[in-house]
GROMACS .gro file of N, CA and C in nm:
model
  357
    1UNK      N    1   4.232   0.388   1.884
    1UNK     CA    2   4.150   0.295   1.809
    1UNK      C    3   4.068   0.212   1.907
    2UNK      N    4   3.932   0.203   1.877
    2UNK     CA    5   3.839   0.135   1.960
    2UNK      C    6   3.824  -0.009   1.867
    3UNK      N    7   3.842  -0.017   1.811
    3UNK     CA    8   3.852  -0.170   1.729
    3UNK      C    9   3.700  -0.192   1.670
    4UNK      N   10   3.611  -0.088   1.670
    4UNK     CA   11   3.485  -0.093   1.627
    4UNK      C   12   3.500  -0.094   1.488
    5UNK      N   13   3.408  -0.118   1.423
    5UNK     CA   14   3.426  -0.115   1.272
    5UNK      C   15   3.325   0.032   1.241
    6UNK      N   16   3.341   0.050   1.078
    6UNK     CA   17   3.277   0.183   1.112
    6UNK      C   18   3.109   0.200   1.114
    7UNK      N   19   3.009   0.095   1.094
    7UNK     CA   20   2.890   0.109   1.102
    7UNK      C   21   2.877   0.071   1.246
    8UNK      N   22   2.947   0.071   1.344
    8UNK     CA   23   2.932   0.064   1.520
    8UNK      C   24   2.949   0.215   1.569
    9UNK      N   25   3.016   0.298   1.508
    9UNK     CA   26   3.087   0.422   1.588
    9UNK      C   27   2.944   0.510   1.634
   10UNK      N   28   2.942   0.454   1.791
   10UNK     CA   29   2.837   0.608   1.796
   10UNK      C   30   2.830   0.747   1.763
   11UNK      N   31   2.743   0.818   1.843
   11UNK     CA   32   2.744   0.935   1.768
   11UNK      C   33   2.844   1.034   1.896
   12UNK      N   34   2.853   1.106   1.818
   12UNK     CA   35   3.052   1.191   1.890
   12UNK      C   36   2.955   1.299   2.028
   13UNK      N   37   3.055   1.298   2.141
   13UNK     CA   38   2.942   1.413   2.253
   13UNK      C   39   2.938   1.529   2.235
   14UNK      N   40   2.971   1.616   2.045
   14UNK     CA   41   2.961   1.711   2.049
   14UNK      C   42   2.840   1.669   1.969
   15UNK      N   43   2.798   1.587   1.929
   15UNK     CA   44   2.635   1.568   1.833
   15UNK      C   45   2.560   1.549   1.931
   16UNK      N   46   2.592   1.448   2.066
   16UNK     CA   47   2.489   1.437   2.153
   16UNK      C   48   2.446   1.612   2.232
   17UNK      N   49   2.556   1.665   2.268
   17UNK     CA   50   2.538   1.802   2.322
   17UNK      C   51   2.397   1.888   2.242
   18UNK      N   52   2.469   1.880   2.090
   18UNK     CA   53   2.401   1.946   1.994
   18UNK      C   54   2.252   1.956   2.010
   19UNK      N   55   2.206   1.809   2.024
   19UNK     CA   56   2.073   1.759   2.000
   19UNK      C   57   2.037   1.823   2.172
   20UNK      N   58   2.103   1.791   2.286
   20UNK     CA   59   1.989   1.794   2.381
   20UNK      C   60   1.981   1.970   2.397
   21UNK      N   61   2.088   2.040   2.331
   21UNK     CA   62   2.033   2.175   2.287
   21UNK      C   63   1.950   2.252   2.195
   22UNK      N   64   1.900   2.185   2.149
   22UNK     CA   65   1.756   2.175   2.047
   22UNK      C   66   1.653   2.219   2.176
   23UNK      N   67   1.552   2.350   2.132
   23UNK     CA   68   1.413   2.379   2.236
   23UNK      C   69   1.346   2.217   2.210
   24UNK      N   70   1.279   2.261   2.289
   24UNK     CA   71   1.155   2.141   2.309
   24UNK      C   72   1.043   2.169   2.242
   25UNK      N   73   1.030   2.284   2.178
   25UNK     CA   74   0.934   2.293   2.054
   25UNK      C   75   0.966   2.247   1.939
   26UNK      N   76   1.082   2.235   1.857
   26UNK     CA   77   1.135   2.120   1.794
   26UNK      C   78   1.116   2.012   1.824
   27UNK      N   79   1.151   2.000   1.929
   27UNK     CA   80   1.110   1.824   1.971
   27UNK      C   81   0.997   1.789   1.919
   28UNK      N   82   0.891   1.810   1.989
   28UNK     CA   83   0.734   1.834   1.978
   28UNK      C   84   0.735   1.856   1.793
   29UNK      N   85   0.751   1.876   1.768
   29UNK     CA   86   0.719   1.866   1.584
   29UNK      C   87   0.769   1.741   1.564
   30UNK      N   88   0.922   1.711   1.588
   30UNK     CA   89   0.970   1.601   1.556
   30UNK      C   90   0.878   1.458   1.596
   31UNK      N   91   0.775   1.518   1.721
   31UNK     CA   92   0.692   1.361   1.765
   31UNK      C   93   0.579   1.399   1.666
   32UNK      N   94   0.531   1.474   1.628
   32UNK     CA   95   0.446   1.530   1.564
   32UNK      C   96   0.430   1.482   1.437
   33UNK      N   97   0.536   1.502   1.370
   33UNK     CA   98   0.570   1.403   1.244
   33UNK      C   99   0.574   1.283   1.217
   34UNK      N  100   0.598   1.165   1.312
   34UNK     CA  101   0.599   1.065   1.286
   34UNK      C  102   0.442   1.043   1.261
   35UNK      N  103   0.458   0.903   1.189
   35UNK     CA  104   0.317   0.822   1.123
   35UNK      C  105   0.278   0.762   1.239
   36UNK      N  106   0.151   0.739   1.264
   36UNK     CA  107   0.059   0.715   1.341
   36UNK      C  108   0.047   0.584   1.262
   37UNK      N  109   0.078   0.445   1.355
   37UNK     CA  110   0.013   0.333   1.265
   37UNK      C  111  -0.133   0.322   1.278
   38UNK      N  112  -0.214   0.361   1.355
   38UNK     CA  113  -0.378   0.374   1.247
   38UNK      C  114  -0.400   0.483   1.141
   39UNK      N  115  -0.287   0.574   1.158
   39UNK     CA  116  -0.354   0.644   1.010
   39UNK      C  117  -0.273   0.554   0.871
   40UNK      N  118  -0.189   0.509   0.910
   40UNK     CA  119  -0.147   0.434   0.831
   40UNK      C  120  -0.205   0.317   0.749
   41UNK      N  121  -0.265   0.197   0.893
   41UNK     CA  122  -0.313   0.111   0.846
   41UNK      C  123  -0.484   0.186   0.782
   42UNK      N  124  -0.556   0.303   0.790
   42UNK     CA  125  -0.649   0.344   0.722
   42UNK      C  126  -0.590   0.349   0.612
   43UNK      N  127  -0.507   0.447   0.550
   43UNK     CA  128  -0.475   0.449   0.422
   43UNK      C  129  -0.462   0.352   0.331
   44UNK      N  130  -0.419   0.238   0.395
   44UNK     CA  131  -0.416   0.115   0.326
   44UNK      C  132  -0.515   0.055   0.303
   45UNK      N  133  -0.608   0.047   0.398
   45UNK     CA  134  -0.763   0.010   0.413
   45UNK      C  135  -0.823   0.075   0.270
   46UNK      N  136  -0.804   0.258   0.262
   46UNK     CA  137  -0.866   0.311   0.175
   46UNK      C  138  -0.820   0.318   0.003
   47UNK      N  139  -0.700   0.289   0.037
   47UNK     CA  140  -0.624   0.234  -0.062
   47UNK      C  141  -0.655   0.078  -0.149
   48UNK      N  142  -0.658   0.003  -0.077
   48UNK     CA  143  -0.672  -0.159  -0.095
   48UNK      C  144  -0.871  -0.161  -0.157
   49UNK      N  145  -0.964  -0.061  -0.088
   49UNK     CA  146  -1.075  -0.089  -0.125
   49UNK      C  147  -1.117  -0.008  -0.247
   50UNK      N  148  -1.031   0.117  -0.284
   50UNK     CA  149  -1.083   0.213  -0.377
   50UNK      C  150  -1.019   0.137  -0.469
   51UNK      N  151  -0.877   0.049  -0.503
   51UNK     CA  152  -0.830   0.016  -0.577
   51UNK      C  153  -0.913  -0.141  -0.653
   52UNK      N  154  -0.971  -0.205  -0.562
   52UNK     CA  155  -1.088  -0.245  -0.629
   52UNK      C  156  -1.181  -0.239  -0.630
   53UNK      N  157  -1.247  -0.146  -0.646
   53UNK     CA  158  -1.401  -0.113  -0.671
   53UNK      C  159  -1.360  -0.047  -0.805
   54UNK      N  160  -1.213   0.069  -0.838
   54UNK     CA  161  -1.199   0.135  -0.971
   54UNK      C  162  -1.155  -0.033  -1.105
   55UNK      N  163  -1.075  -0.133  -1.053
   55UNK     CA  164  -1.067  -0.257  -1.106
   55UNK      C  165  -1.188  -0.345  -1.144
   56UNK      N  166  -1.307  -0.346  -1.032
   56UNK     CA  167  -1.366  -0.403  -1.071
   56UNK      C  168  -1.489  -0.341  -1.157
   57UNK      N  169  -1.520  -0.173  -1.173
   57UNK     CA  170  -1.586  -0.158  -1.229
   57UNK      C  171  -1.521  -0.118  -1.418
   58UNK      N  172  -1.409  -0.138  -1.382
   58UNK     CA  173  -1.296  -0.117  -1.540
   58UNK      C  174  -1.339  -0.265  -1.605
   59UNK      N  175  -1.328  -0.367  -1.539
   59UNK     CA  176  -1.412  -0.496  -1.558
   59UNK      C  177  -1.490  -0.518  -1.603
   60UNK      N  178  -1.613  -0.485  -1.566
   60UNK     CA  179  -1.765  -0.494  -1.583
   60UNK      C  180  -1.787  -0.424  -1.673
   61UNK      N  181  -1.718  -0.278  -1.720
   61UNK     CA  182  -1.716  -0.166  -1.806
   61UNK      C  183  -1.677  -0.260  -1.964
   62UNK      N  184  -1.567  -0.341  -1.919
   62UNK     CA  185  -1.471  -0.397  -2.034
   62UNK      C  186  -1.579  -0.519  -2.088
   63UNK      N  187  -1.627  -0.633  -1.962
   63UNK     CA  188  -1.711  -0.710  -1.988
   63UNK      C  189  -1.814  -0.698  -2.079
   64UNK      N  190  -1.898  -0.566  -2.062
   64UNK     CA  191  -2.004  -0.535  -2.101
   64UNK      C  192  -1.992  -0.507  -2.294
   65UNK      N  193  -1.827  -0.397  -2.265
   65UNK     CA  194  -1.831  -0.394  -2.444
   65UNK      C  195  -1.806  -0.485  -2.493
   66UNK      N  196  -1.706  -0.654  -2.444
   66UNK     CA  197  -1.670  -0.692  -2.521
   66UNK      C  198  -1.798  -0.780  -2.532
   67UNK      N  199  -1.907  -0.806  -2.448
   67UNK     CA  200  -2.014  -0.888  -2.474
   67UNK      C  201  -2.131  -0.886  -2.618
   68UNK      N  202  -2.098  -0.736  -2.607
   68UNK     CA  203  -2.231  -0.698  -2.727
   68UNK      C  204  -2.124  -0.684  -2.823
   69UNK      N  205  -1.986  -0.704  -2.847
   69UNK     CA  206  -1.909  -0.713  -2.964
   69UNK      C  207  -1.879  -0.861  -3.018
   70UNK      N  208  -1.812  -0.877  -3.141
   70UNK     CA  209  -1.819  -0.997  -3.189
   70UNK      C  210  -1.711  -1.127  -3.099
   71UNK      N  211  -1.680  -1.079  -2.981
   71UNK     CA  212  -1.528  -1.173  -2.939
   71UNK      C  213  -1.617  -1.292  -2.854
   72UNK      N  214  -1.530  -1.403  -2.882
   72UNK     CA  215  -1.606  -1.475  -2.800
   72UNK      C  216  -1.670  -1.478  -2.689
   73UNK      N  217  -1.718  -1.558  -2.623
   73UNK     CA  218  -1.783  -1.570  -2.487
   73UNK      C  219  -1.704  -1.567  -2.372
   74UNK      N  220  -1.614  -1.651  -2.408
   74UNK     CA  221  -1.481  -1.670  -2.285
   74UNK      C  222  -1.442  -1.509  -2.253
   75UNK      N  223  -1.442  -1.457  -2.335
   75UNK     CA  224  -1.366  -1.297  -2.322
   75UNK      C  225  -1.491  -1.214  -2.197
   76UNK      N  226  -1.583  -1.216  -2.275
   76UNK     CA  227  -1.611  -1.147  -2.168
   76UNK      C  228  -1.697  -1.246  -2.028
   77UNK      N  229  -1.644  -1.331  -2.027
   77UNK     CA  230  -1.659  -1.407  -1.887
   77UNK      C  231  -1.562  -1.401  -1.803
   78UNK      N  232  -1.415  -1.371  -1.869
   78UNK     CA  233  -1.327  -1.393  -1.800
   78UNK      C  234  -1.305  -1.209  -1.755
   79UNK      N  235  -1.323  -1.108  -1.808
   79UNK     CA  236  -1.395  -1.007  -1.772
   79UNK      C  237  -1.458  -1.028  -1.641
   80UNK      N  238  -1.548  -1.052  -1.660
   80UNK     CA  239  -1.672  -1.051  -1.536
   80UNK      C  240  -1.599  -1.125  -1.445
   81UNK      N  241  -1.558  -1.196  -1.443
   81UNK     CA  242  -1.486  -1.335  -1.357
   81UNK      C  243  -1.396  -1.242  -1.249
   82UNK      N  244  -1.327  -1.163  -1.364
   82UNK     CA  245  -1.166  -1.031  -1.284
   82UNK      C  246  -1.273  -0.967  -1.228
   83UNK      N  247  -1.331  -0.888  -1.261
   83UNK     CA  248  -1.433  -0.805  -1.189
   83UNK      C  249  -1.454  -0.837  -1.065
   84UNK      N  250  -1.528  -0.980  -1.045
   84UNK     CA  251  -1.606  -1.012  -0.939
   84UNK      C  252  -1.462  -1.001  -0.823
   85UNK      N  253  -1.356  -1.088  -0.862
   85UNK     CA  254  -1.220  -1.097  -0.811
   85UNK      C  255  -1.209  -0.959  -0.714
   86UNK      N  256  -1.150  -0.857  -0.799
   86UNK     CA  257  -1.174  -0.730  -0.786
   86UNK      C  258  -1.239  -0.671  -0.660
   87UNK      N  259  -1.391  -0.719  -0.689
   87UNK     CA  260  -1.472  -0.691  -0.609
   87UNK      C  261  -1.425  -0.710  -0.468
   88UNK      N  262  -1.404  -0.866  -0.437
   88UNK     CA  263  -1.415  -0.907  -0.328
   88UNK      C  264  -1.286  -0.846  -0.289
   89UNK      N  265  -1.178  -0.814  -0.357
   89UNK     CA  266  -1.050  -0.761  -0.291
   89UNK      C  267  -1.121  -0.660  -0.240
   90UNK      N  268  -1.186  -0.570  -0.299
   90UNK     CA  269  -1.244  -0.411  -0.283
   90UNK      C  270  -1.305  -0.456  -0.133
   91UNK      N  271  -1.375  -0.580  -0.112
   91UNK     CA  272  -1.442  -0.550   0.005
   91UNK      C  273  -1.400  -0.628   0.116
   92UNK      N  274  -1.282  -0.704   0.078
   92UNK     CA  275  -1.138  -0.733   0.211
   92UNK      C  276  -1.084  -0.620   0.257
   93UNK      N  277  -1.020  -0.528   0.166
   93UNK     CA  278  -0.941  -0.467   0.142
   93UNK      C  279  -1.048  -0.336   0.293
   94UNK      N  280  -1.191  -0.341   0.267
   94UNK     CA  281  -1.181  -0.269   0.365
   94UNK      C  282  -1.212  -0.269   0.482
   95UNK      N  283  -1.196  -0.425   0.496
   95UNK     CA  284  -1.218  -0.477   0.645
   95UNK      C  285  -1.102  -0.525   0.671
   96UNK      N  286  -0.982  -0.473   0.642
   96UNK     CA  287  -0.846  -0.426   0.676
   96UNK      C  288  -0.771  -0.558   0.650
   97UNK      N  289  -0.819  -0.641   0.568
   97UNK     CA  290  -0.769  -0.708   0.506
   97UNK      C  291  -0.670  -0.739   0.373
   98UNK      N  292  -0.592  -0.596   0.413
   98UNK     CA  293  -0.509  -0.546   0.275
   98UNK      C  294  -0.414  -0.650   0.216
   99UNK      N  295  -0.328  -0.694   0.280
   99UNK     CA  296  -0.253  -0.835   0.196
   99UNK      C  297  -0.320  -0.903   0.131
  100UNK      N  298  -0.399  -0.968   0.189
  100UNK     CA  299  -0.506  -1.041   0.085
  100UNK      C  300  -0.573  -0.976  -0.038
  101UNK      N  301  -0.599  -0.856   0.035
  101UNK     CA  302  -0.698  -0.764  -0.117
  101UNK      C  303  -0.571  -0.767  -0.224
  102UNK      N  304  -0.411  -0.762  -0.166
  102UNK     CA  305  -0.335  -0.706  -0.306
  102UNK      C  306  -0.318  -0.798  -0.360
  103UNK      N  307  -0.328  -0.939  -0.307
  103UNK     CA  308  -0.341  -1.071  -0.430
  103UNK      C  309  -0.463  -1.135  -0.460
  104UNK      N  310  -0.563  -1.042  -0.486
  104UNK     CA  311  -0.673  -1.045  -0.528
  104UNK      C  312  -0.691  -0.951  -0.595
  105UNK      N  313  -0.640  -0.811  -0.594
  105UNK     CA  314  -0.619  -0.774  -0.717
  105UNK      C  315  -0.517  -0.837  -0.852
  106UNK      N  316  -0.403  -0.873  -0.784
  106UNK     CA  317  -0.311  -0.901  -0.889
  106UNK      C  318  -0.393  -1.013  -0.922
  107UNK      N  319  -0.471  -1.130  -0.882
  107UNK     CA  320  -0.536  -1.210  -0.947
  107UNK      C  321  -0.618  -1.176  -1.043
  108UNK      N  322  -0.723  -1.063  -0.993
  108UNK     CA  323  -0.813  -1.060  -1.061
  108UNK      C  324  -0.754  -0.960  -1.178
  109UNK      N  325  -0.620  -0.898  -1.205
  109UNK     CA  326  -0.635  -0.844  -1.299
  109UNK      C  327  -0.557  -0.954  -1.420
  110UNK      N  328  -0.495  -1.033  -1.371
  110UNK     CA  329  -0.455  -1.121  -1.453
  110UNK      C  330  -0.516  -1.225  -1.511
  111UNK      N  331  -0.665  -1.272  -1.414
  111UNK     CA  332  -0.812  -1.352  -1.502
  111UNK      C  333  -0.815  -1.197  -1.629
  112UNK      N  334  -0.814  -1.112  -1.634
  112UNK     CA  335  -0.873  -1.008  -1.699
  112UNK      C  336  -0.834  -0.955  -1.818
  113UNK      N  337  -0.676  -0.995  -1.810
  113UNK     CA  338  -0.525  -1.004  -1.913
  113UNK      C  339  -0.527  -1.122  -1.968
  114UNK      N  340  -0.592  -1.271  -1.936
  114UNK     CA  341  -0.592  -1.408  -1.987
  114UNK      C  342  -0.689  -1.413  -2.051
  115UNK      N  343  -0.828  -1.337  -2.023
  115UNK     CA  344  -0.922  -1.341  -2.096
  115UNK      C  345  -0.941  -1.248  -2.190
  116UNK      N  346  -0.838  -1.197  -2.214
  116UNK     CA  347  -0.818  -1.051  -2.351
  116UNK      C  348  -0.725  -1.122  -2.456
  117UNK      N  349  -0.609  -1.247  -2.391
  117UNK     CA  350  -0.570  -1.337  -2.527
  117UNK      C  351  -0.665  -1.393  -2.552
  118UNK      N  352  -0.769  -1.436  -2.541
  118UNK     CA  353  -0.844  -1.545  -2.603
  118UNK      C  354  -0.907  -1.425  -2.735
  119UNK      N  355  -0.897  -1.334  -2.722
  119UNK     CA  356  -0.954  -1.254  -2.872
  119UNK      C  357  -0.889  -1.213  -2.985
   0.00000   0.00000   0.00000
């Protein structure tokens, strides 16, 4: 007994053996696979800006019908209002400003949900 508890126990020298008997063309995949943090932080970039530009034009789309319909004014201001929100996440979001863009979406979709009770 080593008095370790069991999330301490290294790994046994027939696993270490194991592994450094693995080719080195395995290896090489295994580095191969990992995520690249700039392709990462792109995805997020492309992620964070497509996700509002499709928000803010669902907005402007929504704004527009509820304007020429009978609901009040507030409705579709508060429409346009999420939209614009939207927007500007869309264009943080791709100057890699993704945290910010995702509470600027969740803002702007919730001006967008407050201004759909008022009808």
């Amino acid at each position: 007994m080593s008095g370790r508890g069991d999330s301490e126990i290294s790994e046994t020298r027939e696993e270490r053996e194991e592994r450094s008997e693995t080719p080195e063309d395995e290896r090489d995949e295994d580095l191969v696979d990992a995520e690249d943090p700039a392709q990462v932080a792109r995805r997020a970039r492309w992620t964070a800006a497509g996700t509002g530009v499709l928000l803010a034009l669902a907005g402007l789309a929504a704004s527009t019908l509820r304007a020429t319909g009978s609901a009040p004014a507030l409705v579709p201001a508060a429409y346009a209002f999420g939209a614009a929100v939207c927007a500007l996440a869309a264009f943080l979001g791709s100057r890699g400003r993704t945290r910010r863009a995702l509470w600027l979406l969740i803002a702007g979709v919730m001006v967008m949900a407050t201004g759909d009770q008022f009808d």
